[in-house]
PDB file of N, CA, C and O in Angstrom:
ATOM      1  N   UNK A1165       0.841  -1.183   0.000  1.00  0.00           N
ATOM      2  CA  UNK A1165       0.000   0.000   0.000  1.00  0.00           C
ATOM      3  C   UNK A1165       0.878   1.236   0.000  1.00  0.00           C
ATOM      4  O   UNK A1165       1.870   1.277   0.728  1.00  0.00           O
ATOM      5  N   UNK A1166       0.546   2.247  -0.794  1.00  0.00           N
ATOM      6  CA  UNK A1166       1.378   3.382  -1.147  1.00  0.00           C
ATOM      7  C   UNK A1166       0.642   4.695  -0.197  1.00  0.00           C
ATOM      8  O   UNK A1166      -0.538   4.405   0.004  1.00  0.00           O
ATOM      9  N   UNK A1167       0.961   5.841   0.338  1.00  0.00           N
ATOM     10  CA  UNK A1167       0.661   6.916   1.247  1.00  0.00           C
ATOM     11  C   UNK A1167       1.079   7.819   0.921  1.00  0.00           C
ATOM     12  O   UNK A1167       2.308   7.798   0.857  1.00  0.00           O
ATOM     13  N   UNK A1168       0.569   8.790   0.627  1.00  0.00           N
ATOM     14  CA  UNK A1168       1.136  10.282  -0.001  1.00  0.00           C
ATOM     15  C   UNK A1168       0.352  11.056   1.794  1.00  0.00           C
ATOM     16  O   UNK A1168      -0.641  11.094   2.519  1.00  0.00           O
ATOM     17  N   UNK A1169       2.274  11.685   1.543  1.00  0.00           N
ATOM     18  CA  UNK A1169       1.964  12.624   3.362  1.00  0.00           C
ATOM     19  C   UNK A1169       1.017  14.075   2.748  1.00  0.00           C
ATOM     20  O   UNK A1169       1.177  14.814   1.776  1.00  0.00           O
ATOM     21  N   UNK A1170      -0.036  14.020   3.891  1.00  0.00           N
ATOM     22  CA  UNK A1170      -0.526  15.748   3.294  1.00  0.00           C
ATOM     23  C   UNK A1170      -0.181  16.568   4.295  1.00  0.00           C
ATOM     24  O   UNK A1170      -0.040  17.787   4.199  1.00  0.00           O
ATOM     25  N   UNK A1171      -0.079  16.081   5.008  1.00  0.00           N
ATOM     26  CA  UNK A1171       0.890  17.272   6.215  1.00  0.00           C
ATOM     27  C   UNK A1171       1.004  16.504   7.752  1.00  0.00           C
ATOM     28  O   UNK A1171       0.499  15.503   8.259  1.00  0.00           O
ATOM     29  N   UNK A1172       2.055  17.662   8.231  1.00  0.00           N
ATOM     30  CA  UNK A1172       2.767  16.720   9.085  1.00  0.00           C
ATOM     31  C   UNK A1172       2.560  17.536  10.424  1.00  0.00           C
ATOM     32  O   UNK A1172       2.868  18.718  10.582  1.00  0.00           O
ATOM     33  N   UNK A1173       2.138  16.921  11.111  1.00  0.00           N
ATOM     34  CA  UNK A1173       1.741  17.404  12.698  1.00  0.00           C
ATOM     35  C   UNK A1173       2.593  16.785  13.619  1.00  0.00           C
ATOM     36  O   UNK A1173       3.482  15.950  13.449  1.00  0.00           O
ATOM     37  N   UNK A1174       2.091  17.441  14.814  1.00  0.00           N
ATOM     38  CA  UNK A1174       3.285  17.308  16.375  1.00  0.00           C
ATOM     39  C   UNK A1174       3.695  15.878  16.094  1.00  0.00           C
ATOM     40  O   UNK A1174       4.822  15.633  15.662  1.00  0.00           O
ATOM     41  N   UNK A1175       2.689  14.807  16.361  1.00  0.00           N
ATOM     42  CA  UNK A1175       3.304  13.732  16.593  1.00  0.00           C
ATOM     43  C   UNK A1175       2.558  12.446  15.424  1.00  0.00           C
ATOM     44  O   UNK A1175       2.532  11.259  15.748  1.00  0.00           O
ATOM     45  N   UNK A1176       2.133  12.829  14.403  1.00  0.00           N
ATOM     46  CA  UNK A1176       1.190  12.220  13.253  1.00  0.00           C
ATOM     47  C   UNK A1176       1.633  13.079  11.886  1.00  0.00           C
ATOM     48  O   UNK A1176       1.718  14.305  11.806  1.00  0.00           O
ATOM     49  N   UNK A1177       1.856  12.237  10.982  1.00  0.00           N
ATOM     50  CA  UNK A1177       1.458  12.481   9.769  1.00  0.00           C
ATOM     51  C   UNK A1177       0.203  11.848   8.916  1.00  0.00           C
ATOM     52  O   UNK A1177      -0.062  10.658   8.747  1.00  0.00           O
ATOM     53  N   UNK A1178      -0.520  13.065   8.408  1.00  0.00           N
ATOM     54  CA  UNK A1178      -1.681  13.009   8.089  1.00  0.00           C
ATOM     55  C   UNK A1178      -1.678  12.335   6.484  1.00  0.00           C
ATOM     56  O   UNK A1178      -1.748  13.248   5.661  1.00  0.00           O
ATOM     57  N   UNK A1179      -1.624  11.178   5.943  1.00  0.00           N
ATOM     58  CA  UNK A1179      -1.686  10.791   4.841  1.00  0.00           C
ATOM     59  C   UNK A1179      -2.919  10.493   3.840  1.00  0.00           C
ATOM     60  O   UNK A1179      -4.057  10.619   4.293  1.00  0.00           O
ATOM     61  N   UNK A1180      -2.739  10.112   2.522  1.00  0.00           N
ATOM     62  CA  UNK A1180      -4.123   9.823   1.899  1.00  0.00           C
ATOM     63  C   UNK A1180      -3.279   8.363   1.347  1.00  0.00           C
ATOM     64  O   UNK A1180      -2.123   8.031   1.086  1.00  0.00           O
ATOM     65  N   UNK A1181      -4.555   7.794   1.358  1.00  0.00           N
ATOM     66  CA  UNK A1181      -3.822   6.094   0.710  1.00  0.00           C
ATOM     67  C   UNK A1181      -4.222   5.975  -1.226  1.00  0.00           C
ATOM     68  O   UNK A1181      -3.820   6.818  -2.028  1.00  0.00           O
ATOM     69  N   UNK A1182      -4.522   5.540  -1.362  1.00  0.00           N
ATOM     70  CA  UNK A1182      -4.285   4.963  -3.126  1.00  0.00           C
ATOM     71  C   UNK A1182      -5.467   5.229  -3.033  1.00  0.00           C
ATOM     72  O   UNK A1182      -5.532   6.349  -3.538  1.00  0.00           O
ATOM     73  N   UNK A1183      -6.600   4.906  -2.678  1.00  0.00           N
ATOM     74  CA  UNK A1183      -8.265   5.156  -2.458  1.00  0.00           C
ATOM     75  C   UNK A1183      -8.295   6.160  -2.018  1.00  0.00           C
ATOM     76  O   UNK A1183      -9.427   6.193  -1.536  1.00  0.00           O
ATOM     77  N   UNK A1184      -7.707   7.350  -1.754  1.00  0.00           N
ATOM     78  CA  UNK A1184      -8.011   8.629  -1.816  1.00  0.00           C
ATOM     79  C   UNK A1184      -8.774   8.641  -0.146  1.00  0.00           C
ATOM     80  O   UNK A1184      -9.825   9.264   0.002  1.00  0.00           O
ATOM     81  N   UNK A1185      -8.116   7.883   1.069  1.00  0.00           N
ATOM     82  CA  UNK A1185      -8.795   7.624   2.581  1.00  0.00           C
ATOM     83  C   UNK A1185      -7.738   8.255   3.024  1.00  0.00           C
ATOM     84  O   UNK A1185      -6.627   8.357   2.502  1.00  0.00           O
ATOM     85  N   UNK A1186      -8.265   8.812   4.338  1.00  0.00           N
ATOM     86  CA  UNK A1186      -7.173   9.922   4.818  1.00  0.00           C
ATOM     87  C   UNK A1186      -6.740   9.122   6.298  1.00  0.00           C
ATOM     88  O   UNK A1186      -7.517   8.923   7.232  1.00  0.00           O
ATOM     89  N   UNK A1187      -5.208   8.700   6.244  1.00  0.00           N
ATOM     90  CA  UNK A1187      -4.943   7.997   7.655  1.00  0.00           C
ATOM     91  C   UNK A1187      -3.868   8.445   7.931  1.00  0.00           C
ATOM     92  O   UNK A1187      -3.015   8.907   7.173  1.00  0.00           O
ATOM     93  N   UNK A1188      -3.849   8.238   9.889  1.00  0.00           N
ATOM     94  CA  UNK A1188      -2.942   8.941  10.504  1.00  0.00           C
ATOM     95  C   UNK A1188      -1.749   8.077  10.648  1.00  0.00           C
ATOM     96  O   UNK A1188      -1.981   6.869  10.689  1.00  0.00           O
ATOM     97  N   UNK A1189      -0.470   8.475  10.736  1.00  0.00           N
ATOM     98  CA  UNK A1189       0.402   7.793  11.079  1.00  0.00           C
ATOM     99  C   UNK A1189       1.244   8.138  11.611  1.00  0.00           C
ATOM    100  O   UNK A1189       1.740   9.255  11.462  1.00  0.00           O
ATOM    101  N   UNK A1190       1.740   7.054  12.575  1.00  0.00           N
ATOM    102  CA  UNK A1190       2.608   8.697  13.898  1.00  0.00           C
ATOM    103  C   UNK A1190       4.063   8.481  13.127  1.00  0.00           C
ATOM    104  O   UNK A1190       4.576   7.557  12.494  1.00  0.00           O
ATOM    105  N   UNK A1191       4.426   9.718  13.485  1.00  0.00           N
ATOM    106  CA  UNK A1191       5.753  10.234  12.521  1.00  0.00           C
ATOM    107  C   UNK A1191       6.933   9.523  13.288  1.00  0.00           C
ATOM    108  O   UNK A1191       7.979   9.437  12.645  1.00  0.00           O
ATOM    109  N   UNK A1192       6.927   9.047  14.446  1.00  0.00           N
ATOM    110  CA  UNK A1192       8.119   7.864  15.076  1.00  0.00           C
ATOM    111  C   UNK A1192       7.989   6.743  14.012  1.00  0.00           C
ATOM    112  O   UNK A1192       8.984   6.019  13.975  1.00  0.00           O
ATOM    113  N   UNK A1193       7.020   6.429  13.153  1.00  0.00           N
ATOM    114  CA  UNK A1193       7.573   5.390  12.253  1.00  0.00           C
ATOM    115  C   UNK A1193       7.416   5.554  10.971  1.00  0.00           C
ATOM    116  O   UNK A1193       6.805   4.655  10.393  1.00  0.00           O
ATOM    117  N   UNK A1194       7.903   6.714  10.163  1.00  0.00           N
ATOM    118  CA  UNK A1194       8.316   6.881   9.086  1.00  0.00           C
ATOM    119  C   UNK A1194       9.823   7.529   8.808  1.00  0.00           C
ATOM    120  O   UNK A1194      10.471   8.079   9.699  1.00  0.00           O
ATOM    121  N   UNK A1195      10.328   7.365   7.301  1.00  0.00           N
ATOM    122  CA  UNK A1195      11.803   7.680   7.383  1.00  0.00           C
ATOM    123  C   UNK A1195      12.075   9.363   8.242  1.00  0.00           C
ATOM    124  O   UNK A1195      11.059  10.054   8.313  1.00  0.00           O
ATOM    125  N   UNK A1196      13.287   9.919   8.808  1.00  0.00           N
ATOM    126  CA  UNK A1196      13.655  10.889   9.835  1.00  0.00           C
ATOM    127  C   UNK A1196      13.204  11.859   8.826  1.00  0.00           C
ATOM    128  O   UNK A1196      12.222  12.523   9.158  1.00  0.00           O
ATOM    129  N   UNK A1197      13.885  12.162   7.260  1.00  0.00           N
ATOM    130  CA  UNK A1197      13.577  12.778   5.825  1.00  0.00           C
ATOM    131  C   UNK A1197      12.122  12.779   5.376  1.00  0.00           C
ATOM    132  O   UNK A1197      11.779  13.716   4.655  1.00  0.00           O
ATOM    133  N   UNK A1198      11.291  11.928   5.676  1.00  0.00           N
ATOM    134  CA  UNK A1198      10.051  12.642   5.064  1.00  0.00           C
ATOM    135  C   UNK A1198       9.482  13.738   5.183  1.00  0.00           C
ATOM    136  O   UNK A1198       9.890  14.368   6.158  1.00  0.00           O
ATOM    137  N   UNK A1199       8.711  14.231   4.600  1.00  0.00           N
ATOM    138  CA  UNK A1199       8.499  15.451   4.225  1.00  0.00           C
ATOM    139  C   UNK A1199       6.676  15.510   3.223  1.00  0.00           C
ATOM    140  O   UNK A1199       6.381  14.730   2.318  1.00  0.00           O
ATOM    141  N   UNK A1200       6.068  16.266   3.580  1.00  0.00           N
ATOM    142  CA  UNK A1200       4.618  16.690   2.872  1.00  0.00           C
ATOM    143  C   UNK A1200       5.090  15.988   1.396  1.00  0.00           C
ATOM    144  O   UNK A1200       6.297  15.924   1.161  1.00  0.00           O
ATOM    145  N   UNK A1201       4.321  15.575   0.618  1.00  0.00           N
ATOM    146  CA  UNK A1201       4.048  15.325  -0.721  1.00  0.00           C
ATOM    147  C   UNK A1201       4.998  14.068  -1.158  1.00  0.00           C
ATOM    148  O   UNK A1201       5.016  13.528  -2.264  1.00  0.00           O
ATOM    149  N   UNK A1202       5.954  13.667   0.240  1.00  0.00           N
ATOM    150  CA  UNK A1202       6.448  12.233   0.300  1.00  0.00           C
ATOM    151  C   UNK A1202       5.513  11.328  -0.345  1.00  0.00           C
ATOM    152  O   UNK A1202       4.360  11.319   0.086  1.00  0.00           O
ATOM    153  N   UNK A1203       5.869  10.465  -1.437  1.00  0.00           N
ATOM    154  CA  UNK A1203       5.117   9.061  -1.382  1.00  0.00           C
ATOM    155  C   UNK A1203       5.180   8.412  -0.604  1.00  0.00           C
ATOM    156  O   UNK A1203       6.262   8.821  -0.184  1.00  0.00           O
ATOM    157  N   UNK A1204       4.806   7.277   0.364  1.00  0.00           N
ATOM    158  CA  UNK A1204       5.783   5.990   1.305  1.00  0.00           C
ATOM    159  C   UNK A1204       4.635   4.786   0.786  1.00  0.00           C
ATOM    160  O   UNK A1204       3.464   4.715   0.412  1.00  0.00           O
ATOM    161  N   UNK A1205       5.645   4.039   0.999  1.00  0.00           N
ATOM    162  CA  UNK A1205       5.516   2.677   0.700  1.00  0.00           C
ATOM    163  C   UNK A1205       5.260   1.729   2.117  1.00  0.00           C
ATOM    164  O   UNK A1205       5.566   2.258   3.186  1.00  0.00           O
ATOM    165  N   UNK A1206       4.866   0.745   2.126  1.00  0.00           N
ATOM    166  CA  UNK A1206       4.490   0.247   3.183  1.00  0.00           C
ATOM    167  C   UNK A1206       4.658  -1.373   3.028  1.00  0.00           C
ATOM    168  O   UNK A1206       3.759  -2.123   2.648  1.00  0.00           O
ATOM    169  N   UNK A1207       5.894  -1.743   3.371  1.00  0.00           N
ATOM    170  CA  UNK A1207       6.337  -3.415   3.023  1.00  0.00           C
ATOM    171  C   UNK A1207       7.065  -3.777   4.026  1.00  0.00           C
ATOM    172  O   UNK A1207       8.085  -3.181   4.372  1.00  0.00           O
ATOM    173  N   UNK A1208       6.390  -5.244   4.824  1.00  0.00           N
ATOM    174  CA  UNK A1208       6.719  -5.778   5.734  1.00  0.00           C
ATOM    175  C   UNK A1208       6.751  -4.893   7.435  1.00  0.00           C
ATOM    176  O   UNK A1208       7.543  -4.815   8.374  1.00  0.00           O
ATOM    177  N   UNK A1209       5.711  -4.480   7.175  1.00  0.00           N
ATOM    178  CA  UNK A1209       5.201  -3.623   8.243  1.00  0.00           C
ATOM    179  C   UNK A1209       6.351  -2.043   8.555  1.00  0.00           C
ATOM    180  O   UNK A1209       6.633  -1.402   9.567  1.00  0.00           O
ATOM    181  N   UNK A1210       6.813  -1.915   6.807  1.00  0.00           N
ATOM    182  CA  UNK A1210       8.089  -0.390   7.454  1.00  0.00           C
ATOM    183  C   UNK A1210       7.909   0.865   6.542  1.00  0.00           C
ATOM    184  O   UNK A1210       8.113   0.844   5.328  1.00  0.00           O
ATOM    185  N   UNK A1211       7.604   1.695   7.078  1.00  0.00           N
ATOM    186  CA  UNK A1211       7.595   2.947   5.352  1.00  0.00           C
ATOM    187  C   UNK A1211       8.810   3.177   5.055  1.00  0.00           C
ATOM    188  O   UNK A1211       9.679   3.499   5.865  1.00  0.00           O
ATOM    189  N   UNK A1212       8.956   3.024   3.853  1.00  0.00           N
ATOM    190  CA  UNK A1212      10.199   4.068   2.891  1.00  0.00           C
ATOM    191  C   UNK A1212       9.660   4.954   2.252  1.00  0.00           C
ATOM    192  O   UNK A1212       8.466   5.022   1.965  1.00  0.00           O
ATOM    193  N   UNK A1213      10.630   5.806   1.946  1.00  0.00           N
ATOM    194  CA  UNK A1213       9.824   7.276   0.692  1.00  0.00           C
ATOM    195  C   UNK A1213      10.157   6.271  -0.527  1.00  0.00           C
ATOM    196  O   UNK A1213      11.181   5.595  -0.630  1.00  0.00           O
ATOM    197  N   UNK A1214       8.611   6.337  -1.813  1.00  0.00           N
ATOM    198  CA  UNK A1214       9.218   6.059  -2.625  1.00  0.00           C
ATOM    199  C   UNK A1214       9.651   7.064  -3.480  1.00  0.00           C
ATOM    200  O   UNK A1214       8.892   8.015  -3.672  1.00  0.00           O
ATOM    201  N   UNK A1215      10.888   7.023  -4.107  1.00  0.00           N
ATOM    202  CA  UNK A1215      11.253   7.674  -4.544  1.00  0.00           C
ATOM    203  C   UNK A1215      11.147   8.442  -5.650  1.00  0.00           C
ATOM    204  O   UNK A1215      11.056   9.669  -5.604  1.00  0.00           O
ATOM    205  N   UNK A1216      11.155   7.757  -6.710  1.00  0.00           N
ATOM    206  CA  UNK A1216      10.638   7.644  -7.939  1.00  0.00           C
ATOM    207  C   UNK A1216       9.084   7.854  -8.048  1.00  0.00           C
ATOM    208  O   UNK A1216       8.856   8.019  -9.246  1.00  0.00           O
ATOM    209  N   UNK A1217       8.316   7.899  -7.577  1.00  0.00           N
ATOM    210  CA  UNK A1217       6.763   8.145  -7.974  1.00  0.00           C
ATOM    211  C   UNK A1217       6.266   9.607  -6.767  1.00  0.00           C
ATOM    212  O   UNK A1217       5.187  10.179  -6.611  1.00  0.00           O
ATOM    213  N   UNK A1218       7.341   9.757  -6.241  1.00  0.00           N
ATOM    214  CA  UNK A1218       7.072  10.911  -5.225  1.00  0.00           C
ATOM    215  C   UNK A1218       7.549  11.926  -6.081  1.00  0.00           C
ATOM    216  O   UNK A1218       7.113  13.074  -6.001  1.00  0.00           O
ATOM    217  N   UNK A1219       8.791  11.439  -7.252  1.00  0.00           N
ATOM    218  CA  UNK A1219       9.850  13.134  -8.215  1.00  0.00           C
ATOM    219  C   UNK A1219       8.818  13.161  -9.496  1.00  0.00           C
ATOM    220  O   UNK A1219       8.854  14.145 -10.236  1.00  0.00           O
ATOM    221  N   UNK A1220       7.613  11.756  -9.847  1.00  0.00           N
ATOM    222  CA  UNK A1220       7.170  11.625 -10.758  1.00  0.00           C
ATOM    223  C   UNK A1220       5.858  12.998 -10.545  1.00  0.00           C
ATOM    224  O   UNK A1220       5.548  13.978 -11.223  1.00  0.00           O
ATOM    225  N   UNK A1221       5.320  12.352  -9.116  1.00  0.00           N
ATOM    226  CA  UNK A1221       4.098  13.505  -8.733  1.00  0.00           C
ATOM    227  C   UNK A1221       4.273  14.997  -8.670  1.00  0.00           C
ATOM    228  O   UNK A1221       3.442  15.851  -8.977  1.00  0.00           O
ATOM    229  N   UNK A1222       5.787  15.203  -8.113  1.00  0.00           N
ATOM    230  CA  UNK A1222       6.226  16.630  -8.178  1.00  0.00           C
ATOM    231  C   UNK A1222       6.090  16.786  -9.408  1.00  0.00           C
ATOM    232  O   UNK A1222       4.922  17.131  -9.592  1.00  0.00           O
ATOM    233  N   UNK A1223       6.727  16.714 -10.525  1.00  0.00           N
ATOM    234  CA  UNK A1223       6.660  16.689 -11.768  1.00  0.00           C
ATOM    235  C   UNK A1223       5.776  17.320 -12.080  1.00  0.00           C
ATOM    236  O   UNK A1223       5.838  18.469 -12.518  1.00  0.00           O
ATOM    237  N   UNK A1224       4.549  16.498 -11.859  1.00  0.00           N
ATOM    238  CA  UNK A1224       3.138  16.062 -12.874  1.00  0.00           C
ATOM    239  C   UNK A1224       2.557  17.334 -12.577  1.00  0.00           C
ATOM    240  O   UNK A1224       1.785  17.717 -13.455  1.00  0.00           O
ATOM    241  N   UNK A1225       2.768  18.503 -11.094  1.00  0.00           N
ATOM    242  CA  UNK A1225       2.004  19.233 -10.044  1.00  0.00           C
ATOM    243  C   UNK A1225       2.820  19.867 -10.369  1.00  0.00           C
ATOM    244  O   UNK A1225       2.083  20.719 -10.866  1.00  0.00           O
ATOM    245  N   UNK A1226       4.385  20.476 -10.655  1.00  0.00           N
ATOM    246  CA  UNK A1226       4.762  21.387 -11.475  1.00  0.00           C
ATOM    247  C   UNK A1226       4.342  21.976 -12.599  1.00  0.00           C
ATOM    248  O   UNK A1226       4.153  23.182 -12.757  1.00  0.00           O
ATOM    249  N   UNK A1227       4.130  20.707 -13.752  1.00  0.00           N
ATOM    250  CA  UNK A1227       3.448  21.325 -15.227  1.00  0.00           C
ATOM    251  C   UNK A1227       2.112  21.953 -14.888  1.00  0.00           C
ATOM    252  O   UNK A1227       1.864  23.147 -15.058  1.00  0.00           O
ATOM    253  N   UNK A1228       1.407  21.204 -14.475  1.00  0.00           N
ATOM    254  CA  UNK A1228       0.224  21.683 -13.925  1.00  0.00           C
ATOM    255  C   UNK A1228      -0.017  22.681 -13.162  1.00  0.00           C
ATOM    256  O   UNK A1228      -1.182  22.953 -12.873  1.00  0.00           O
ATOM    257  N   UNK A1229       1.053  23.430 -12.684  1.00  0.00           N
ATOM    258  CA  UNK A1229       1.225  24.712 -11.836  1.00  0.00           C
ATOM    259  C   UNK A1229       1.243  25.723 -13.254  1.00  0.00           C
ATOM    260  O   UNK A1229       0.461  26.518 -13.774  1.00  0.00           O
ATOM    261  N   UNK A1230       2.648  25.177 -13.548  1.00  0.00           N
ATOM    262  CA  UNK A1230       3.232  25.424 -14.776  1.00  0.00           C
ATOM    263  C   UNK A1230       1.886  26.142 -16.297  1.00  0.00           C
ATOM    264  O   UNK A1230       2.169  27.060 -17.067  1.00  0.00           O
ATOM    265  N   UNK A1231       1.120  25.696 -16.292  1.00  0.00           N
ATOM    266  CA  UNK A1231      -0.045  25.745 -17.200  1.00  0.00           C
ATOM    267  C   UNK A1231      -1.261  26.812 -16.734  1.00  0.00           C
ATOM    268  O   UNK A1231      -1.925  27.607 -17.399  1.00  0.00           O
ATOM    269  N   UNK A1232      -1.261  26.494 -15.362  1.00  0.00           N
ATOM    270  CA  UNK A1232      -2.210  27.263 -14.384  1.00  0.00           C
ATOM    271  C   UNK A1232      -1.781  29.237 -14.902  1.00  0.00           C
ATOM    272  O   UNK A1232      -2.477  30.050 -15.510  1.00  0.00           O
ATOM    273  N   UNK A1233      -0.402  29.361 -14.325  1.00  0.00           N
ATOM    274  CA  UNK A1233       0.085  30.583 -14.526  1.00  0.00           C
ATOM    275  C   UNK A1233       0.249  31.168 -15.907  1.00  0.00           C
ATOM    276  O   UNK A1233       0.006  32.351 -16.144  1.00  0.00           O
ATOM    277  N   UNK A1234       0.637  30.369 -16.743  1.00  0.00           N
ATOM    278  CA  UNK A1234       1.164  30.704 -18.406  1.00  0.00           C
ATOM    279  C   UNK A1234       0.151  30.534 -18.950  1.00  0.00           C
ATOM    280  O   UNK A1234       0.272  29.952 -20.028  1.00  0.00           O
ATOM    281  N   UNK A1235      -1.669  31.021 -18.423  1.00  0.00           N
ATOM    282  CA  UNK A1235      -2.270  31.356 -19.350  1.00  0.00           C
ATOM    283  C   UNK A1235      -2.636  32.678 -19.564  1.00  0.00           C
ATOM    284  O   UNK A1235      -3.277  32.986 -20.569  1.00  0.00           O
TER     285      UNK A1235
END
């Protein structure tokens, strides 16, 4: 299961899962480096940032910024 962080509080980060469900997860068990708009991954009960689909989403939310302004 994949988790995109939407923001990060005292002792929880507030995530959305692949189904677009909003769950808490306390920030003692995700990587020290995560950060808002982190992807994490969730295998064998541990998050990692993924990496690659977290620079893909920045991306995608750049152009799309990107398009917003340059009309």
């Amino acid at each position: 299961m994949r988790y995109t962080i939407d923001q990060l509080e005292e002792k929880l980060a507030v995530c959305e899962d692949d189904d677009g469900n909003t769950v808490n997860i306390s920030k003692s068990k995700l990587p020290k480096k995560a950060k808002v708009g982190d992807v994490l991954q969730l295998s064998d009960g541990r998050y990692t940032i993924d990496k690659k689909t977290t620079k893909q989403r920045r991306e995608e939310i750049e152009a799309l910024m990107d398009e917003i302004w340059d009309d």
